[in-house]
mmCIF file of C-alpha atoms in Angstrom:
data_model
loop_
_atom_site.group_PDB
_atom_site.id
_atom_site.type_symbol
_atom_site.label_atom_id
_atom_site.label_comp_id
_atom_site.label_asym_id
_atom_site.label_seq_id
_atom_site.Cartn_x
_atom_site.Cartn_y
_atom_site.Cartn_z
ATOM 1 C CA ARG N 1 -20.911 -46.777 -20.206
ATOM 2 C CA GLU N 2 -22.217 -47.777 -23.612
ATOM 3 C CA HIS N 3 -25.314 -49.336 -22.038
ATOM 4 C CA GLN N 4 -26.670 -45.820 -21.449
ATOM 5 C CA ARG N 5 -26.913 -44.976 -25.163
ATOM 6 C CA HIS N 6 -30.707 -45.130 -25.211
ATOM 7 C CA PRO N 7 -33.525 -42.574 -25.325
ATOM 8 C CA ARG N 8 -32.353 -39.923 -22.918
ATOM 9 C CA PRO N 9 -34.336 -39.205 -19.741
ATOM 10 C CA SER N 10 -34.943 -35.688 -18.472
ATOM 11 C CA PRO N 11 -35.178 -35.999 -14.664
ATOM 12 C CA ARG N 12 -36.693 -33.203 -12.608
ATOM 13 C CA GLY N 13 -33.673 -32.969 -10.313
ATOM 14 C CA LEU N 14 -30.078 -33.941 -10.917
ATOM 15 C CA PRO N 15 -27.647 -33.916 -7.983
ATOM 16 C CA CYS N 16 -23.920 -34.110 -8.777
ATOM 17 C CA ARG N 17 -21.273 -35.344 -6.385
ATOM 18 C CA ALA N 18 -17.757 -36.790 -6.368
ATOM 19 C CA GLY N 19 -16.457 -39.569 -4.127
ATOM 20 C CA ARG N 20 -12.785 -40.279 -3.484
ATOM 21 C CA ALA N 21 -10.726 -43.463 -3.897
ATOM 22 C CA LEU N 22 -7.021 -44.209 -3.981
ATOM 23 C CA VAL N 23 -5.143 -45.671 -6.940
ATOM 24 C CA VAL N 24 -1.567 -46.768 -6.160
ATOM 25 C CA ARG N 25 0.969 -49.237 -7.491
ATOM 26 C CA GLN N 26 3.718 -51.258 -5.933
ATOM 27 C CA LYS N 27 7.352 -50.566 -6.722
ATOM 28 C CA LYS N 28 7.935 -53.758 -8.701
ATOM 29 C CA THR N 29 5.688 -53.356 -11.739
ATOM 30 C CA VAL N 30 6.078 -53.720 -15.470
ATOM 31 C CA GLN N 31 6.932 -50.638 -17.497
ATOM 32 C CA ARG N 32 3.437 -50.308 -19.044
ATOM 33 C CA VAL N 33 1.741 -50.120 -15.648
ATOM 34 C CA ALA N 34 4.396 -47.780 -14.270
ATOM 35 C CA GLU N 35 3.479 -45.180 -16.906
ATOM 36 C CA GLU N 36 -0.211 -45.102 -15.960
ATOM 37 C CA PRO N 37 -1.497 -42.303 -13.674
ATOM 38 C CA THR N 38 -1.945 -42.983 -9.977
ATOM 39 C CA GLY N 39 -3.144 -41.008 -6.954
ATOM 40 C CA ASP N 40 -6.645 -39.916 -6.026
ATOM 41 C CA GLY N 41 -9.260 -41.415 -8.344
ATOM 42 C CA TRP N 42 -12.475 -39.494 -7.717
ATOM 43 C CA VAL N 43 -15.781 -40.920 -8.962
ATOM 44 C CA TRP N 44 -17.882 -38.018 -10.268
ATOM 45 C CA THR N 45 -21.564 -38.894 -10.698
ATOM 46 C CA ALA N 46 -24.700 -37.247 -12.075
ATOM 47 C CA PHE N 47 -27.692 -38.876 -10.415
ATOM 48 C CA ALA N 48 -31.430 -38.755 -11.239
ATOM 49 C CA PRO N 49 -33.125 -39.216 -7.827
ATOM 50 C CA GLU N 50 -36.653 -40.012 -9.048
ATOM 51 C CA ALA N 51 -35.411 -43.039 -10.998
ATOM 52 C CA ARG N 52 -32.291 -43.692 -8.836
ATOM 53 C CA LEU N 53 -30.452 -43.652 -12.170
ATOM 54 C CA ILE N 54 -26.749 -42.888 -12.530
ATOM 55 C CA VAL N 55 -26.968 -40.724 -15.650
ATOM 56 C CA SER N 56 -23.238 -40.174 -16.070
ATOM 57 C CA PHE N 57 -19.977 -40.788 -14.262
ATOM 58 C CA VAL N 58 -16.329 -39.866 -14.619
ATOM 59 C CA VAL N 59 -13.293 -41.369 -12.884
ATOM 60 C CA GLY N 60 -10.435 -38.926 -12.524
ATOM 61 C CA PRO N 61 -8.757 -36.274 -10.374
ATOM 62 C CA ARG N 62 -10.712 -33.569 -8.593
ATOM 63 C CA ASP N 63 -9.979 -30.872 -11.132
ATOM 64 C CA GLU N 64 -11.524 -28.798 -13.894
ATOM 65 C CA GLY N 65 -10.970 -31.440 -16.576
ATOM 66 C CA SER N 66 -12.989 -34.084 -14.757
ATOM 67 C CA ALA N 67 -15.783 -31.641 -13.960
ATOM 68 C CA ARG N 68 -15.978 -30.545 -17.601
ATOM 69 C CA GLU N 69 -16.037 -34.150 -18.813
ATOM 70 C CA LEU N 70 -18.897 -35.006 -16.420
ATOM 71 C CA ILE N 71 -21.046 -32.005 -17.410
ATOM 72 C CA GLN N 72 -20.449 -32.521 -21.148
ATOM 73 C CA ASP N 73 -21.255 -36.233 -20.954
ATOM 74 C CA MET N 74 -24.353 -35.535 -18.873
ATOM 75 C CA ALA N 75 -25.530 -32.806 -21.256
ATOM 76 C CA GLY N 76 -25.382 -35.281 -24.138
ATOM 77 C CA ARG N 77 -27.860 -37.515 -22.329
ATOM 78 C CA LEU N 78 -30.426 -34.903 -21.287
ATOM 79 C CA GLU N 79 -33.212 -33.231 -23.191
ATOM 80 C CA ARG N 80 -34.969 -29.918 -22.701
ATOM 81 C CA PRO N 81 -36.485 -28.740 -20.441
ATOM 82 C CA LEU N 82 -33.456 -28.936 -18.196
ATOM 83 C CA PRO N 83 -33.812 -30.394 -14.708
ATOM 84 C CA LEU N 84 -32.888 -28.657 -11.487
ATOM 85 C CA PHE N 85 -29.155 -29.202 -10.912
ATOM 86 C CA VAL N 86 -28.038 -29.543 -7.291
ATOM 87 C CA SER N 87 -24.514 -30.051 -5.964
ATOM 88 C CA ASP N 88 -22.354 -29.362 -2.946
ATOM 89 C CA GLY N 89 -20.475 -26.077 -2.639
ATOM 90 C CA TYR N 90 -17.667 -27.031 -5.023
ATOM 91 C CA ASP N 91 -17.543 -24.091 -7.450
ATOM 92 C CA LEU N 92 -16.393 -26.105 -10.456
ATOM 93 C CA TYR N 93 -19.957 -27.401 -10.944
ATOM 94 C CA ARG N 94 -21.256 -23.842 -11.352
ATOM 95 C CA ARG N 95 -18.490 -22.883 -13.752
ATOM 96 C CA MET N 96 -18.859 -25.963 -15.934
ATOM 97 C CA LEU N 97 -22.685 -25.679 -16.064
ATOM 98 C CA LEU N 98 -22.301 -22.079 -17.174
ATOM 99 C CA GLU N 99 -19.694 -23.094 -19.738
ATOM 100 C CA GLN N 100 -21.980 -25.818 -21.127
ATOM 101 C CA TYR N 101 -25.335 -24.035 -21.151
ATOM 102 C CA GLY N 102 -24.465 -20.336 -20.786
ATOM 103 C CA MET N 103 -25.281 -17.644 -23.365
ATOM 104 C CA GLU N 104 -22.805 -14.941 -24.338
ATOM 105 C CA PHE N 105 -23.899 -11.489 -23.231
ATOM 106 C CA THR N 106 -22.196 -8.179 -23.993
ATOM 107 C CA PRO N 107 -23.183 -5.336 -21.649
ATOM 108 C CA PRO N 108 -24.293 -2.149 -23.439
ATOM 109 C CA ARG N 109 -21.968 0.820 -23.568
ATOM 110 C CA THR N 110 -22.546 3.257 -20.727
ATOM 111 C CA GLY N 111 -20.705 6.249 -22.161
ATOM 112 C CA LEU N 112 -18.611 6.572 -19.002
ATOM 113 C CA PRO N 113 -14.828 6.782 -19.045
ATOM 114 C CA GLY N 114 -12.883 3.542 -18.906
ATOM 115 C CA HIS N 115 -12.603 0.312 -20.802
ATOM 116 C CA PRO N 116 -16.020 -1.105 -21.790
ATOM 117 C CA ALA N 117 -17.058 -4.381 -20.230
ATOM 118 C CA GLY N 118 -16.376 -7.405 -22.411
ATOM 119 C CA PRO N 119 -18.686 -10.299 -23.219
ATOM 120 C CA ARG N 120 -19.435 -12.867 -20.535
ATOM 121 C CA LEU N 121 -21.502 -15.999 -20.093
ATOM 122 C CA VAL N 122 -24.878 -15.696 -18.393
ATOM 123 C CA PRO N 123 -27.280 -18.546 -17.507
ATOM 124 C CA PRO N 124 -30.256 -19.049 -19.845
ATOM 125 C CA PRO N 125 -33.761 -18.693 -18.370
ATOM 126 C CA ASP N 126 -34.295 -22.462 -18.150
ATOM 127 C CA LEU N 127 -31.026 -23.213 -16.299
ATOM 128 C CA ARG N 128 -31.691 -23.786 -12.589
ATOM 129 C CA TYR N 129 -28.878 -24.614 -10.208
ATOM 130 C CA ALA N 130 -28.611 -24.728 -6.396
ATOM 131 C CA GLN N 131 -25.976 -25.746 -3.876
ATOM 132 C CA VAL N 132 -26.040 -27.505 -0.510
ATOM 133 C CA VAL N 133 -23.164 -26.077 1.554
ATOM 134 C CA LYS N 134 -22.261 -27.845 4.793
ATOM 135 C CA HIS N 135 -20.306 -26.023 7.491
ATOM 136 C CA ARG N 136 -18.209 -28.230 9.775
ATOM 137 C CA GLU N 137 -16.448 -27.825 13.067
ATOM 138 C CA GLY N 138 -13.969 -30.654 13.240
ATOM 139 C CA ARG N 139 -15.861 -33.678 11.918
ATOM 140 C CA ARG N 140 -19.331 -32.469 12.867
ATOM 141 C CA VAL N 141 -21.736 -30.665 10.551
ATOM 142 C CA VAL N 142 -22.995 -27.628 12.478
ATOM 143 C CA LYS N 143 -24.879 -25.787 9.746
ATOM 144 C CA VAL N 144 -26.336 -26.424 6.279
ATOM 145 C CA ASP N 145 -26.961 -23.606 3.800
ATOM 146 C CA ARG N 146 -29.117 -24.011 0.676
ATOM 147 C CA ARG N 147 -28.291 -21.528 -2.042
ATOM 148 C CA VAL N 148 -30.011 -20.886 -5.379
ATOM 149 C CA LEU N 149 -27.405 -19.658 -7.876
ATOM 150 C CA PHE N 150 -29.251 -19.834 -11.215
ATOM 151 C CA GLY N 151 -32.964 -19.569 -11.811
ATOM 152 C CA GLY N 152 -35.142 -19.628 -8.735
ATOM 153 C CA GLU N 153 -38.651 -19.936 -10.103
ATOM 154 C CA GLY N 154 -40.421 -22.948 -8.655
ATOM 155 C CA ILE N 155 -37.455 -24.031 -6.492
ATOM 156 C CA THR N 156 -38.431 -24.912 -2.916
ATOM 157 C CA THR N 157 -36.169 -25.710 0.011
ATOM 158 C CA GLU N 158 -37.176 -29.386 -0.086
ATOM 159 C CA MET N 159 -35.928 -29.672 -3.671
ATOM 160 C CA ILE N 160 -32.407 -28.516 -2.764
ATOM 161 C CA THR N 161 -30.909 -31.719 -1.412
ATOM 162 C CA THR N 162 -28.084 -34.123 -2.195
ATOM 163 C CA SER N 163 -29.138 -36.847 0.237
ATOM 164 C CA LYS N 164 -29.945 -39.464 -2.401
ATOM 165 C CA VAL N 165 -26.684 -39.076 -4.310
ATOM 166 C CA GLU N 166 -24.804 -39.177 -1.000
ATOM 167 C CA ARG N 167 -26.593 -42.453 -0.219
ATOM 168 C CA GLN N 168 -25.521 -43.716 -3.621
ATOM 169 C CA ASN N 169 -21.917 -42.852 -2.763
ATOM 170 C CA LEU N 170 -22.318 -45.084 0.284
ATOM 171 C CA ASN N 171 -23.622 -47.855 -1.993
ATOM 172 C CA PHE N 172 -20.490 -47.466 -4.077
ATOM 173 C CA ARG N 173 -18.311 -48.002 -1.031
ATOM 174 C CA ASN N 174 -20.406 -50.870 0.368
ATOM 175 C CA ASN N 175 -20.486 -52.806 -2.917
ATOM 176 C CA ASN N 176 -17.046 -52.041 -4.300
ATOM 177 C CA ARG N 177 -13.975 -52.946 -2.260
ATOM 178 C CA ARG N 178 -11.824 -50.673 -4.435
ATOM 179 C CA LEU N 179 -13.698 -47.686 -2.987
ATOM 180 C CA THR N 180 -13.652 -48.800 0.642
ATOM 181 C CA ARG N 181 -11.724 -46.647 3.098
ATOM 182 C CA LYS N 182 -8.582 -48.191 4.626
ATOM 183 C CA THR N 183 -8.578 -51.241 2.382
ATOM 184 C CA ILE N 184 -5.897 -53.456 0.865
ATOM 185 C CA CYS N 185 -8.088 -53.942 -2.235
ATOM 186 C CA PHE N 186 -7.255 -50.619 -3.848
ATOM 187 C CA SER N 187 -6.785 -50.384 -7.598
ATOM 188 C CA LYS N 188 -3.309 -50.729 -9.036
ATOM 189 C CA ALA N 189 -4.055 -48.833 -12.259
ATOM 190 C CA MET N 190 -6.482 -46.053 -13.149
ATOM 191 C CA ALA N 191 -7.788 -47.917 -16.228
ATOM 192 C CA ALA N 192 -8.770 -50.948 -14.138
ATOM 193 C CA HIS N 193 -10.310 -48.637 -11.566
ATOM 194 C CA HIS N 194 -12.475 -47.025 -14.247
ATOM 195 C CA GLN N 195 -13.550 -50.373 -15.704
ATOM 196 C CA HIS N 196 -14.570 -51.685 -12.284
ATOM 197 C CA VAL N 197 -16.667 -48.578 -11.563
ATOM 198 C CA ALA N 198 -18.267 -48.828 -15.040
ATOM 199 C CA LEU N 199 -19.336 -52.409 -14.299
ATOM 200 C CA GLN N 200 -20.801 -51.355 -10.972
ATOM 201 C CA VAL N 201 -22.739 -48.509 -12.612
ATOM 202 C CA ALA N 202 -24.154 -50.880 -15.253
ATOM 203 C CA ASP N 203 -25.133 -53.380 -12.544
ATOM 204 C CA HIS N 204 -26.850 -50.620 -10.562
ATOM 205 C CA ASN N 205 -28.818 -49.244 -13.518
ATOM 206 C CA LEU N 206 -29.821 -52.443 -15.301
ATOM 207 C CA VAL N 207 -29.441 -55.512 -13.067
ATOM 208 C CA ARG N 208 -30.227 -54.597 -9.468
ATOM 209 C CA PRO N 209 -33.887 -53.779 -8.623
ATOM 210 C CA HIS N 210 -34.365 -50.903 -6.196
ATOM 211 C CA LEU N 211 -36.861 -51.365 -3.364
ATOM 212 C CA SER N 212 -38.200 -47.811 -3.536
ATOM 213 C CA LEU N 213 -38.980 -48.215 -7.258
ATOM 214 C CA ARG N 214 -41.262 -51.241 -6.963
ATOM 215 C CA GLU N 215 -44.887 -50.993 -8.183
ATOM 216 C CA ARG N 216 -47.958 -52.478 -6.501
ATOM 217 C CA LEU N 217 -49.658 -55.088 -8.690
ATOM 218 C CA PRO N 218 -53.431 -55.403 -9.157
ATOM 219 C CA ASP N 219 -55.304 -57.834 -6.934
ATOM 220 C CA HIS N 220 -55.696 -60.405 -9.707
ATOM 221 C CA CYS N 221 -51.901 -60.840 -9.817
ATOM 222 C CA ARG N 222 -51.770 -62.375 -6.309
ATOM 223 C CA PRO N 223 -49.855 -63.976 -4.618
ATOM 224 C CA ARG N 224 -47.340 -61.478 -6.053
ATOM 225 C CA ARG N 225 -47.996 -58.051 -4.582
ATOM 226 C CA TRP N 226 -45.153 -56.025 -6.065
ATOM 227 C CA SER N 227 -43.397 -55.665 -9.406
ATOM 228 C CA ARG N 228 -39.641 -55.137 -9.069
ATOM 229 C CA ARG N 229 -38.027 -52.437 -11.195
ATOM 230 C CA THR N 230 -34.518 -51.228 -11.893
ATOM 231 C CA PRO N 231 -33.525 -47.569 -12.385
ATOM 232 C CA ALA N 232 -33.225 -48.146 -16.150
ATOM 233 C CA MET N 233 -36.816 -49.482 -16.264
ATOM 234 C CA VAL N 234 -38.166 -46.420 -14.456
ATOM 235 C CA ALA N 235 -36.241 -44.106 -16.808
ATOM 236 C CA GLY N 236 -37.669 -45.923 -19.842
ATOM 237 C CA LEU N 237 -34.320 -47.299 -21.035
ATOM 238 C CA THR N 238 -35.365 -50.964 -20.907
ATOM 239 C CA ASP N 239 -38.477 -53.026 -20.259
ATOM 240 C CA HIS N 240 -37.082 -55.820 -18.064
ATOM 241 C CA ILE N 241 -34.581 -56.615 -15.347
ATOM 242 C CA TRP N 242 -31.295 -57.652 -16.925
ATOM 243 C CA SER N 243 -29.369 -60.653 -15.706
ATOM 244 C CA LEU N 244 -25.634 -60.386 -15.149
ATOM 245 C CA PRO N 245 -24.875 -62.821 -18.041
ATOM 246 C CA GLU N 246 -27.085 -60.674 -20.312
ATOM 247 C CA LEU N 247 -25.203 -57.555 -19.288
ATOM 248 C CA LEU N 248 -21.763 -59.113 -19.811
ATOM 249 C CA SER N 249 -22.695 -60.609 -23.223
ATOM 250 C CA HIS N 250 -24.605 -57.587 -24.539
ATOM 251 C CA ARG N 251 -23.189 -56.256 -27.804
ATOM 252 C CA TYR N 252 -23.168 -52.615 -26.826
ATOM 253 C CA TYR N 253 -22.126 -51.437 -30.288
ATOM 254 C CA ILE N 254 -25.482 -52.583 -31.753
ATOM 255 C CA THR N 255 -27.876 -49.919 -30.452
ATOM 256 C CA SER N 256 -30.690 -47.762 -31.775
ATOM 257 C CA THR N 257 -28.323 -44.789 -31.993
ATOM 258 C CA ASN N 258 -25.819 -46.261 -34.400
#
């Protein structure tokens, strides 16, 4: 994850999703491995759709701690003005966004009998958040609701979508056997699972050009018609396509931030 310590992009929309994987261990293991956590290893991602950039990710259980870690890590990489945040209907995203960006507000005294209302967190004016809620009957999606929870100004129906981050979840499963459903290549330890996902995220952001991000070259550059670009190039984090040896030998601790 250290490769993302660069000037921080501020994408216009930022979908958040979590995908599930299984981390198990066999009975005959050494004591050190036996003490490591196992079970469901969800991959939480914050995704910038314009650049196809994975801004932040967390590997952990589907609970409040993982959601808080994702939002806090993402907030450290973003600048104002804040983008539009979009997620599925999982309420932890709303709660953690409000915890990270919310302002404390104390309602005025009304003079009526009873205990006065205490302080609470309210969203700031620049915090915009919407949800895509899918209703299913069995395994079929029968209805999709788009809800605006915070903000609302300038938010259109077309902007409330998680399709690109859902496609990225499919890329995770297609390119990483540890995330494939019904596989024998599952991770044996959560630490190794996290490291493998981190390598895949770095490869996606820095090494692998994305077809939708290519730029048309001027006519004098023929026979080449297109310039290939990676998500990190579009986000302004680097100026070239990294090779895999460059990524693996990069001294991440020597950056412009430290």
